[in-house]
PDB file of C-alpha atoms and ligand atoms in Angstrom:
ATOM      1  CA  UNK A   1     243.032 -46.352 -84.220  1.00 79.00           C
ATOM      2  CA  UNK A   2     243.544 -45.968 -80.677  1.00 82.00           C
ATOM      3  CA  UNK A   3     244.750 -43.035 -78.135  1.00 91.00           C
ATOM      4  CA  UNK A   4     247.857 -44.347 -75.897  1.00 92.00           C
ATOM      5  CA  UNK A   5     248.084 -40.706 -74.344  1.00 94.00           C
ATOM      6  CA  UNK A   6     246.332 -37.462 -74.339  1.00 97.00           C
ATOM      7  CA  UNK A   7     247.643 -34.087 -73.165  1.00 97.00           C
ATOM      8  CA  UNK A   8     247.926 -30.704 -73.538  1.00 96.00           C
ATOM      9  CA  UNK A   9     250.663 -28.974 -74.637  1.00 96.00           C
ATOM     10  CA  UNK A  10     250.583 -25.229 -74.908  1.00 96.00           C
ATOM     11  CA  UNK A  11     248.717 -22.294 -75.988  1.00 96.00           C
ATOM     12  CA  UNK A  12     249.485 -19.422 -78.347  1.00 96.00           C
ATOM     13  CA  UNK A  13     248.585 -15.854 -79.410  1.00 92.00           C
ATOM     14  CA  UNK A  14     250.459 -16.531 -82.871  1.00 93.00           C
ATOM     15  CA  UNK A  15     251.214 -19.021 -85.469  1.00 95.00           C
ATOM     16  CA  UNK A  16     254.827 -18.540 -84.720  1.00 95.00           C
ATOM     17  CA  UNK A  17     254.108 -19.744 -80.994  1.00 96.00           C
ATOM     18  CA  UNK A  18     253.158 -23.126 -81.766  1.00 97.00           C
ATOM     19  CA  UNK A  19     254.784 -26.259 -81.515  1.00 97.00           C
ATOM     20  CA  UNK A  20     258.038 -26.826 -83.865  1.00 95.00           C
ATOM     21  CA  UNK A  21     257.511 -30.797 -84.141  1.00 93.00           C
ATOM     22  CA  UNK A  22     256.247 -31.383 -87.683  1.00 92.00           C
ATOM     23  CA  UNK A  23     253.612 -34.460 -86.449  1.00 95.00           C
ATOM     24  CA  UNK A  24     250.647 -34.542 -88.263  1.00 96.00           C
ATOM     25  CA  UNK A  25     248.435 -31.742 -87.301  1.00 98.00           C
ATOM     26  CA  UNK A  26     244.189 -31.693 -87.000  1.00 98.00           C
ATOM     27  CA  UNK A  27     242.803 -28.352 -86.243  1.00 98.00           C
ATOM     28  CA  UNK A  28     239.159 -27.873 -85.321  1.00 98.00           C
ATOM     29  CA  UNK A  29     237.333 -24.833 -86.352  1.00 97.00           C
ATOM     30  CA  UNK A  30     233.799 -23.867 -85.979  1.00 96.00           C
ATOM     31  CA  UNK A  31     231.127 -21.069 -84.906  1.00 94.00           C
ATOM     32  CA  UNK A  32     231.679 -20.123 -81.281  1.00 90.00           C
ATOM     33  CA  UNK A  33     229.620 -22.664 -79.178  1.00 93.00           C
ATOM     34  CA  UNK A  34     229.103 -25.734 -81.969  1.00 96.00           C
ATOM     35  CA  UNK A  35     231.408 -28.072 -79.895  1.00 96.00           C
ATOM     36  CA  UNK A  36     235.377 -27.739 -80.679  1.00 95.00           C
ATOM     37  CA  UNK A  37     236.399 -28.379 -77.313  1.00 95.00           C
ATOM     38  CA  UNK A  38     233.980 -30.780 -76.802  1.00 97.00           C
ATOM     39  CA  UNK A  39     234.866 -33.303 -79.714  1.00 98.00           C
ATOM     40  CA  UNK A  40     238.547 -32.936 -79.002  1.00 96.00           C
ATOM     41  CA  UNK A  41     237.530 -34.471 -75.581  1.00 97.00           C
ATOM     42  CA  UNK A  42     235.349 -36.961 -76.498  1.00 97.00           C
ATOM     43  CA  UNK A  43     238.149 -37.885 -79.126  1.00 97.00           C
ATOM     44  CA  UNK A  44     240.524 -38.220 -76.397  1.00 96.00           C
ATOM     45  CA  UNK A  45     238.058 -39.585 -74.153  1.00 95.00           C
ATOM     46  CA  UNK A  46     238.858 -37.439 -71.316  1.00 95.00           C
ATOM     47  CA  UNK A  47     235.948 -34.895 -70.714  1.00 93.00           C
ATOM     48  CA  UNK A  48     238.745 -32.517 -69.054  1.00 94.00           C
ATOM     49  CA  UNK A  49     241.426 -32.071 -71.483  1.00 95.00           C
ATOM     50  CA  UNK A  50     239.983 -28.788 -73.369  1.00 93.00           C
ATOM     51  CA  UNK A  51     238.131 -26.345 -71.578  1.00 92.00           C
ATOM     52  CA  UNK A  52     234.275 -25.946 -72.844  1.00 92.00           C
ATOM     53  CA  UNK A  53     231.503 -23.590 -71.549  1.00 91.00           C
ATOM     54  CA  UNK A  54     228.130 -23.266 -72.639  1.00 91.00           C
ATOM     55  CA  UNK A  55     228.751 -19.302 -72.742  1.00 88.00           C
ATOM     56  CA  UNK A  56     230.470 -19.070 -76.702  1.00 84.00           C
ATOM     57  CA  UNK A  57     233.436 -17.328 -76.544  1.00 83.00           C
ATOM     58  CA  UNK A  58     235.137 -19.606 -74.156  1.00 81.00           C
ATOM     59  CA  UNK A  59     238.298 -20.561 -76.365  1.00 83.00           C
ATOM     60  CA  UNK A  60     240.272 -17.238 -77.156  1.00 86.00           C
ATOM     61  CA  UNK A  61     243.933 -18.782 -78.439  1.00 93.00           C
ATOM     62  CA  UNK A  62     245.495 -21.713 -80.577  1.00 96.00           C
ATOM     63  CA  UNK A  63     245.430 -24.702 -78.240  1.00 96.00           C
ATOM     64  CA  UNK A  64     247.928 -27.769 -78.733  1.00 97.00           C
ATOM     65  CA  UNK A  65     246.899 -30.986 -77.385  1.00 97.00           C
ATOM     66  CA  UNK A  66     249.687 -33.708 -78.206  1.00 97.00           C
ATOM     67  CA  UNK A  67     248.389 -37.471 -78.778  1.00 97.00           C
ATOM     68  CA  UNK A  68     250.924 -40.217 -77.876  1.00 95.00           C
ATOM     69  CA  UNK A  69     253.777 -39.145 -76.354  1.00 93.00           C
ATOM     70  CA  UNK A  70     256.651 -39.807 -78.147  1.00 89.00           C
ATOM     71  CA  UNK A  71     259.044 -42.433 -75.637  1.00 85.00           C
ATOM     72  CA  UNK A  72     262.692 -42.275 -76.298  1.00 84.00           C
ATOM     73  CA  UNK A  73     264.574 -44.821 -77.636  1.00 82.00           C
ATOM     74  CA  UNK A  74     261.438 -46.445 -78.684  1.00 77.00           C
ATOM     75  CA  UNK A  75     260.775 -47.233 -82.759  1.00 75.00           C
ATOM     76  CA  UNK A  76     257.029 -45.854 -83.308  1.00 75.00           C
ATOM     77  CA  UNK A  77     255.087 -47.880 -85.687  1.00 79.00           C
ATOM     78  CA  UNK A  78     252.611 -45.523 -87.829  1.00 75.00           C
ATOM     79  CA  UNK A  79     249.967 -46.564 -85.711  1.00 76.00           C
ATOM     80  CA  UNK A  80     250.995 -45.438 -82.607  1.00 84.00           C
ATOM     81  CA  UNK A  81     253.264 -42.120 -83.791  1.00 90.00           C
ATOM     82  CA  UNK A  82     252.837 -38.735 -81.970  1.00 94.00           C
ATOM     83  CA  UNK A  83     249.653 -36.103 -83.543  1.00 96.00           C
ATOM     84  CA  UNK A  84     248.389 -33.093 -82.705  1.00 97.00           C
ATOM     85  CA  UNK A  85     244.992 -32.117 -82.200  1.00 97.00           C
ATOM     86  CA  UNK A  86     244.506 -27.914 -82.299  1.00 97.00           C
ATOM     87  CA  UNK A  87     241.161 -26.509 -80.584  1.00 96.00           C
ATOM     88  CA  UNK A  88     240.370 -23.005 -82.304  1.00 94.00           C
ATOM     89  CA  UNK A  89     239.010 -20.173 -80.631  1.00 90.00           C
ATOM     90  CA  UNK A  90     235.432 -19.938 -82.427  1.00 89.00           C
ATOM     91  CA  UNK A  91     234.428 -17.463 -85.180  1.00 87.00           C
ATOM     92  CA  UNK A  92     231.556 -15.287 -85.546  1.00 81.00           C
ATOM     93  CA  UNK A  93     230.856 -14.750 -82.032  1.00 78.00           C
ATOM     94  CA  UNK A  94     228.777 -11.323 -82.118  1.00 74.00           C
ATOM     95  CA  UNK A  95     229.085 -10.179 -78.597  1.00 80.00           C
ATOM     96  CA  UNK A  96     232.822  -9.260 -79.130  1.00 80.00           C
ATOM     97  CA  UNK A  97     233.911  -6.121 -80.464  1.00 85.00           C
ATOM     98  CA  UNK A  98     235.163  -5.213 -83.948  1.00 87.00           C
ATOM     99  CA  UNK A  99     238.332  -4.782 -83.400  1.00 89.00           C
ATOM    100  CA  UNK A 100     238.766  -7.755 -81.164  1.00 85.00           C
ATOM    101  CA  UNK A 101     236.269 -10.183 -83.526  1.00 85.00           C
ATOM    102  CA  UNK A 102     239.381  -9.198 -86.458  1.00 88.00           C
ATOM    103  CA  UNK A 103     242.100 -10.017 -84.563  1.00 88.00           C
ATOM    104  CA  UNK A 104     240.197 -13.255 -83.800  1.00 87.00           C
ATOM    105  CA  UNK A 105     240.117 -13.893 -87.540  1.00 89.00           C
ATOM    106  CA  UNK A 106     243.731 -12.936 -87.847  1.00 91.00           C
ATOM    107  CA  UNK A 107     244.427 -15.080 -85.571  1.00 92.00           C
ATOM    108  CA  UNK A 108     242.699 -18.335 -87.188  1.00 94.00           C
ATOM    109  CA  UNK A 109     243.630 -17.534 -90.788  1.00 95.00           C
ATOM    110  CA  UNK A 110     246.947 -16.841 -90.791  1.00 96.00           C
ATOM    111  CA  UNK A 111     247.228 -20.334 -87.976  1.00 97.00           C
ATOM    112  CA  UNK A 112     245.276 -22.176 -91.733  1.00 97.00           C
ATOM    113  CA  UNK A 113     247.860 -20.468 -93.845  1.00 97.00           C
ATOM    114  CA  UNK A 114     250.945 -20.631 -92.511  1.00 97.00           C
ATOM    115  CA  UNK A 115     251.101 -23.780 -90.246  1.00 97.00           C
ATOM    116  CA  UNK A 116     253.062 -26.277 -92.345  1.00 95.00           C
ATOM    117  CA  UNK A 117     252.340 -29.275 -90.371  1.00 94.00           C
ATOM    118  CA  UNK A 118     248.501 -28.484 -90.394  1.00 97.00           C
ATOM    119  CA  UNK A 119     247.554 -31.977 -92.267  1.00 98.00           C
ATOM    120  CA  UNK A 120     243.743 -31.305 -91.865  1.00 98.00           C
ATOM    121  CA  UNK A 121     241.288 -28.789 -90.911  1.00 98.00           C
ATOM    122  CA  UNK A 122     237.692 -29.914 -89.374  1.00 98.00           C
ATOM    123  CA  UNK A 123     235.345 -28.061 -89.841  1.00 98.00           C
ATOM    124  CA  UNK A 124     232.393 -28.389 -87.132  1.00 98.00           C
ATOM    125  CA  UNK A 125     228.809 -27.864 -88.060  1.00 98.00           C
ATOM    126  CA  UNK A 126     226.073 -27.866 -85.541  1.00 98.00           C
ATOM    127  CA  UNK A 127     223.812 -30.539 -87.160  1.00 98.00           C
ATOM    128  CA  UNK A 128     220.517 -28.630 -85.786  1.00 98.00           C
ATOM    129  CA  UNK A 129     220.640 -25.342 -88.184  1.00 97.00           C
ATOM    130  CA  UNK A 130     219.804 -24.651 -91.335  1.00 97.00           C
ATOM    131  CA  UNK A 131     222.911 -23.928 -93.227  1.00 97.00           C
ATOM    132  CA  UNK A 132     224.826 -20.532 -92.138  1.00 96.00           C
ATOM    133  CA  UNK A 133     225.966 -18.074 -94.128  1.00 95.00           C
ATOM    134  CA  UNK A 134     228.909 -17.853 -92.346  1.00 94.00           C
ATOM    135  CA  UNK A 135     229.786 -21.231 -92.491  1.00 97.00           C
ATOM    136  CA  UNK A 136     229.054 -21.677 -96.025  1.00 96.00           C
ATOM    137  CA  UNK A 137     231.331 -18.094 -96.755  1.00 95.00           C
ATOM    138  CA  UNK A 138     234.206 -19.844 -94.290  1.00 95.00           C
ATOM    139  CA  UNK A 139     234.218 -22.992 -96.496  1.00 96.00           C
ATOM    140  CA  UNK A 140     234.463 -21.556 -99.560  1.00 95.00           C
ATOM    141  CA  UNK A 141     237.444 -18.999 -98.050  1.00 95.00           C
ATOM    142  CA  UNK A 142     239.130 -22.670 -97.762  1.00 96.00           C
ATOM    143  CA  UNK A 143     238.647 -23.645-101.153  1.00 94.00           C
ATOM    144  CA  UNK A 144     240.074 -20.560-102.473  1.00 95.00           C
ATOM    145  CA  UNK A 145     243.166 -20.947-100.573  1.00 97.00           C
ATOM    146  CA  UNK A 146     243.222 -24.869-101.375  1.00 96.00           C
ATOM    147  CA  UNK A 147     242.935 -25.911 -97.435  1.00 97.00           C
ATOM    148  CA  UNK A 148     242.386 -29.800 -96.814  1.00 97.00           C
ATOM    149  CA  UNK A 149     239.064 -30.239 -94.685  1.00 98.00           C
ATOM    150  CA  UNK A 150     236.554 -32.090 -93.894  1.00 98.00           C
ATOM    151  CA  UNK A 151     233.456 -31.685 -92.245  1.00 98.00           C
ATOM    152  CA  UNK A 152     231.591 -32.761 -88.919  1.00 98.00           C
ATOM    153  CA  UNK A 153     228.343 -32.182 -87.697  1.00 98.00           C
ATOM    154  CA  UNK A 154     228.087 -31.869 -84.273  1.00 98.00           C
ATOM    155  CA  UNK A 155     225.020 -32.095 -81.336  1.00 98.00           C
ATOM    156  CA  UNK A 156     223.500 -35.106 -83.291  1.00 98.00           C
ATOM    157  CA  UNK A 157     221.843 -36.021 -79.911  1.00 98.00           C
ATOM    158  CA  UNK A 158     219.695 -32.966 -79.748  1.00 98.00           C
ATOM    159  CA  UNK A 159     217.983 -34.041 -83.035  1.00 97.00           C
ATOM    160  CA  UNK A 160     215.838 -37.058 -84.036  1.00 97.00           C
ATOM    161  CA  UNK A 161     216.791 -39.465 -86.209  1.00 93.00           C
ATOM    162  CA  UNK A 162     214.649 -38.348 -88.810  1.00 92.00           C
ATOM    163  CA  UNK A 163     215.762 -34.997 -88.260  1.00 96.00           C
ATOM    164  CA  UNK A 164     219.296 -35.494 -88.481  1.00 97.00           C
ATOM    165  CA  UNK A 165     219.971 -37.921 -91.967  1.00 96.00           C
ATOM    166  CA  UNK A 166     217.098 -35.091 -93.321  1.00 97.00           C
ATOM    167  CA  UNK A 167     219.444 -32.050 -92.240  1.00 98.00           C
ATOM    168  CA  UNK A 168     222.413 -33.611 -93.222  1.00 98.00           C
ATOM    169  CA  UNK A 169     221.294 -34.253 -96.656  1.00 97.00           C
ATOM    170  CA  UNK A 170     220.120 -31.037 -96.803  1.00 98.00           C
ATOM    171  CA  UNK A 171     223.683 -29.537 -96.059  1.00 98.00           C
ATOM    172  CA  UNK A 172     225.088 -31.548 -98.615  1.00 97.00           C
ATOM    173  CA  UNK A 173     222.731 -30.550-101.010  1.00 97.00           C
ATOM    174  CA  UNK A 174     223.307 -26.572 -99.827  1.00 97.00           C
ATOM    175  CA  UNK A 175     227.453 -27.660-100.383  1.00 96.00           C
ATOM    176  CA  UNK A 176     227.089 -29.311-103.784  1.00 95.00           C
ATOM    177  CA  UNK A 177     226.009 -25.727-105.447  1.00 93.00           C
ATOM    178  CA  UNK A 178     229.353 -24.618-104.593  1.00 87.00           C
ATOM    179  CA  UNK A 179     231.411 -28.425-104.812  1.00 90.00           C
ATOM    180  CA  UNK A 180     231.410 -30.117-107.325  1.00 90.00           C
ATOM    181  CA  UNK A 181     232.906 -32.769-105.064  1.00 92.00           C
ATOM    182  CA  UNK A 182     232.001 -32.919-102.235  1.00 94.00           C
ATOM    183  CA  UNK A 183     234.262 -33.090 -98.784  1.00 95.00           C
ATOM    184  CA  UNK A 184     234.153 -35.546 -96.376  1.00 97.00           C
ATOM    185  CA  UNK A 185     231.693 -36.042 -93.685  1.00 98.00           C
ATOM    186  CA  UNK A 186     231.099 -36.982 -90.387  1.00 98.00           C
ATOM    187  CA  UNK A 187     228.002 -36.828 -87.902  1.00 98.00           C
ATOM    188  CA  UNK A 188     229.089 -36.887 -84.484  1.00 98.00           C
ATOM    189  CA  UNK A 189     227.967 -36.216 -80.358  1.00 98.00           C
ATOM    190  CA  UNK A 190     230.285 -35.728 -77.934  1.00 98.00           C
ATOM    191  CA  UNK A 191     227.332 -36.761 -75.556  1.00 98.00           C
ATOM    192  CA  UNK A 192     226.980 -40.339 -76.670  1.00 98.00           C
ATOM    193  CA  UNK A 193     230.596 -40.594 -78.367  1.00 98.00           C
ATOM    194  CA  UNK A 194     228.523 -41.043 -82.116  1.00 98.00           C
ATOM    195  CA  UNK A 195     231.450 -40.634 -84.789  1.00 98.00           C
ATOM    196  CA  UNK A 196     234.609 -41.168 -82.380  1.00 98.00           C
ATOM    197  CA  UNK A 197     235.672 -44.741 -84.088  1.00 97.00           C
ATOM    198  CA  UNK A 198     234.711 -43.131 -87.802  1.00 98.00           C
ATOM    199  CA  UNK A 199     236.597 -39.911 -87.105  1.00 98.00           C
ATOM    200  CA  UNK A 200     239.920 -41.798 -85.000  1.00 97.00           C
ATOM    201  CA  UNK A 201     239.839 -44.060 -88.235  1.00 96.00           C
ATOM    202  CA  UNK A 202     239.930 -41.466 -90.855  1.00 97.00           C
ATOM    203  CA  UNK A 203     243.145 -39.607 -88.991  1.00 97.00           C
ATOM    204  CA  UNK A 204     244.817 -43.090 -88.390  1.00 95.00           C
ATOM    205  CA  UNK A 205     244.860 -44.055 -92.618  1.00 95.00           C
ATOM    206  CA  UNK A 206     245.832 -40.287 -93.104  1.00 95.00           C
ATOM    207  CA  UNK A 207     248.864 -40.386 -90.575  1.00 94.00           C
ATOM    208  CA  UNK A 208     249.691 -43.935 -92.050  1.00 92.00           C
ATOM    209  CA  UNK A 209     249.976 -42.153 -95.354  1.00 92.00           C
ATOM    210  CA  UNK A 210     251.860 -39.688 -93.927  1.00 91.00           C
ATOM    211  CA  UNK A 211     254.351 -41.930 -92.302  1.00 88.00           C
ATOM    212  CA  UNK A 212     254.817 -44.622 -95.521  1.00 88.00           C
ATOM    213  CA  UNK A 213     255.736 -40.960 -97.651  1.00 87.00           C
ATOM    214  CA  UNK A 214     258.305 -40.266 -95.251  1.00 78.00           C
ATOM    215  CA  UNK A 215     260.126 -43.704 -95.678  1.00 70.00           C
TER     216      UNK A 215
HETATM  217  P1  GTP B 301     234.131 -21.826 -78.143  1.00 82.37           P
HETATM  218  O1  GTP B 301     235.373 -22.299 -77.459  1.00 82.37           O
HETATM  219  O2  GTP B 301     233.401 -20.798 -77.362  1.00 82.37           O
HETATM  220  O3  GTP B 301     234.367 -21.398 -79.567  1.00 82.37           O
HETATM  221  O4  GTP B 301     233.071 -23.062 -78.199  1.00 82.37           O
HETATM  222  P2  GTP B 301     233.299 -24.581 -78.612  1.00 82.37           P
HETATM  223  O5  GTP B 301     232.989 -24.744 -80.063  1.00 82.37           O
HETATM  224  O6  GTP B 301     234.613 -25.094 -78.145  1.00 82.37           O
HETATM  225  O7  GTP B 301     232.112 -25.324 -77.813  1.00 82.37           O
HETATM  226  P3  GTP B 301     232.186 -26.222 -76.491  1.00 82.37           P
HETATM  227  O8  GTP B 301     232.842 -27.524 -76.786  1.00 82.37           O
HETATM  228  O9  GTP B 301     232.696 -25.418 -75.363  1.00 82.37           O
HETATM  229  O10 GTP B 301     230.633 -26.581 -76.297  1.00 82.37           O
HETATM  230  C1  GTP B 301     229.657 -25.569 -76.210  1.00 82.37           C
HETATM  231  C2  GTP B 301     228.411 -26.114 -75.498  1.00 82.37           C
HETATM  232  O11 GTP B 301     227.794 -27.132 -76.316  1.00 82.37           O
HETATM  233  C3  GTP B 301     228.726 -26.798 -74.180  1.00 82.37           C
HETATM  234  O12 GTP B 301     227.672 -26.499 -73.282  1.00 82.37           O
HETATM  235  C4  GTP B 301     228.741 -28.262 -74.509  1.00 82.37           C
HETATM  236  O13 GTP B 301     228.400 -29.110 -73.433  1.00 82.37           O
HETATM  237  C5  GTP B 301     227.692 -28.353 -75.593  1.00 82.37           C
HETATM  238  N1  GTP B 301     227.957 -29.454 -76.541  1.00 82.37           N
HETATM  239  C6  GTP B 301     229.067 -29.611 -77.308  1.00 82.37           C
HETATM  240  N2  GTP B 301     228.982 -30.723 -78.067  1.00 82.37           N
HETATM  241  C7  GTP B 301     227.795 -31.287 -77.773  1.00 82.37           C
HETATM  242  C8  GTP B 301     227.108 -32.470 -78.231  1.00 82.37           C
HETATM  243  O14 GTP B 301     227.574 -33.241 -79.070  1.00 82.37           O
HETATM  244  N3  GTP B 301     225.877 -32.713 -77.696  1.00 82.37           N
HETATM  245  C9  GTP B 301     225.303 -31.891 -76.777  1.00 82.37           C
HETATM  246  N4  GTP B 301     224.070 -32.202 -76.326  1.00 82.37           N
HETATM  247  N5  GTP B 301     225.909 -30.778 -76.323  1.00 82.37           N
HETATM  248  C10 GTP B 301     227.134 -30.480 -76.802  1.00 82.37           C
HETATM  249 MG1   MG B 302     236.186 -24.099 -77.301  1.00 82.37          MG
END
């Protein structure tokens, strides 16, 4: 699939903030600093689009990026039909207080309960840890509630090759004591744009689906 247009749209405190179109929604989630903002951009191949810092911490509300900009009058094939993208503040970022690390998580779980267009959640794992109990707490809090997700490792340049098919097995492995099946995967860079085709594909045949249900 390709990207006609790329922009951002608006940010928000609260679930009731965002956008009222109901076009297919992806929402990125992560640990503060394992590359939300950073996929999103190589995604939309436009290194500006989402703020990113190397300090974590740097995204603090629900940010709406749309992709392909509806034009009026025009007939949208599924193909080429308006998306969202959402870049997530991060979680589990220890240098901010309690009281402002909860209203963080408010923030992000009642955004993956209550938004009804959210088709997909990614989950972003940085490819160079051993798995985190965080993480591994955070996915199973989605298959309690019954969120859609899938997962993608991030900073695959900063590892070997070796390295990385060895720690990516090894998350599986980690996920499969809790799955019994087990979600979908991706292993991706926003350095050398690894996993942008794989990743633009896999939202393309899911807002195809979405599009031949509505007809
Ligand atoms: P918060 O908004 O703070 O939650 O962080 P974030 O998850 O949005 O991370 P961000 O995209 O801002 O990236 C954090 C740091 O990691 C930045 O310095 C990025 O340049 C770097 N980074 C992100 N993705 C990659 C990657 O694939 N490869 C490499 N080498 N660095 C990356
Ligand atoms: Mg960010």
């Amino acid at each position: 699939m390709k990207i006609n247009t790329a922009e951002y749209l608006i940010s928000s405190a609260k679930v009731e903030q965002c956008p009222k179109a109901g076009y297919p929604e992806y929402a990125f989630i992560g640990r503060s600093n394992v590359g939300k903002s950073s996929l999103i951009n190589m995604l939309a191949d436009n290194a500006k689009l989402a703020k990113t810092s190397s300090m974590p911490g740097k995204t603090v509300l629900i940010n709406h990026f749309l992709i392909n900009r509806p034009i009026e009058g025009k007939q949208h094939n599924a193909a080429d039909a308006p998306w969202y993208l959402v870049d997530l503040p991060g979680y589990g970022y220890a240098k901010r207080s309690k009281k402002a690390q909860e209203e963080f998580e408010h923030m992000i779980s009642s955004y993956i309960l209550e938004r009804e267009q959210m088709t997909l959640l990614f989950i972003l794992i940085d490819v160079r840890l051993e798995p985190q109990k965080i993480d591994l707490d955070f996915i199973e809090w989605l298959g309690e509630n019954g969120v859609p997700f899938a997962i993608v490792f991030t900073k695959a340049d900063k590892v070997s090759k070796g390295r990385l098919g060895g720690n990516v097995q090894h998350y599986l492995k980690v996920l499969s004591q809790q799955w019994e099946e087990l979600p979908p995967y991706f292993v991706t860079s926003s350095e050398t744009g690894k996993g942008r085709e794989e990743l633009l594909q896999y939202i393309g045949e899911i807002n195809i689906s979405i599009a031949n249900q509505e007809e």
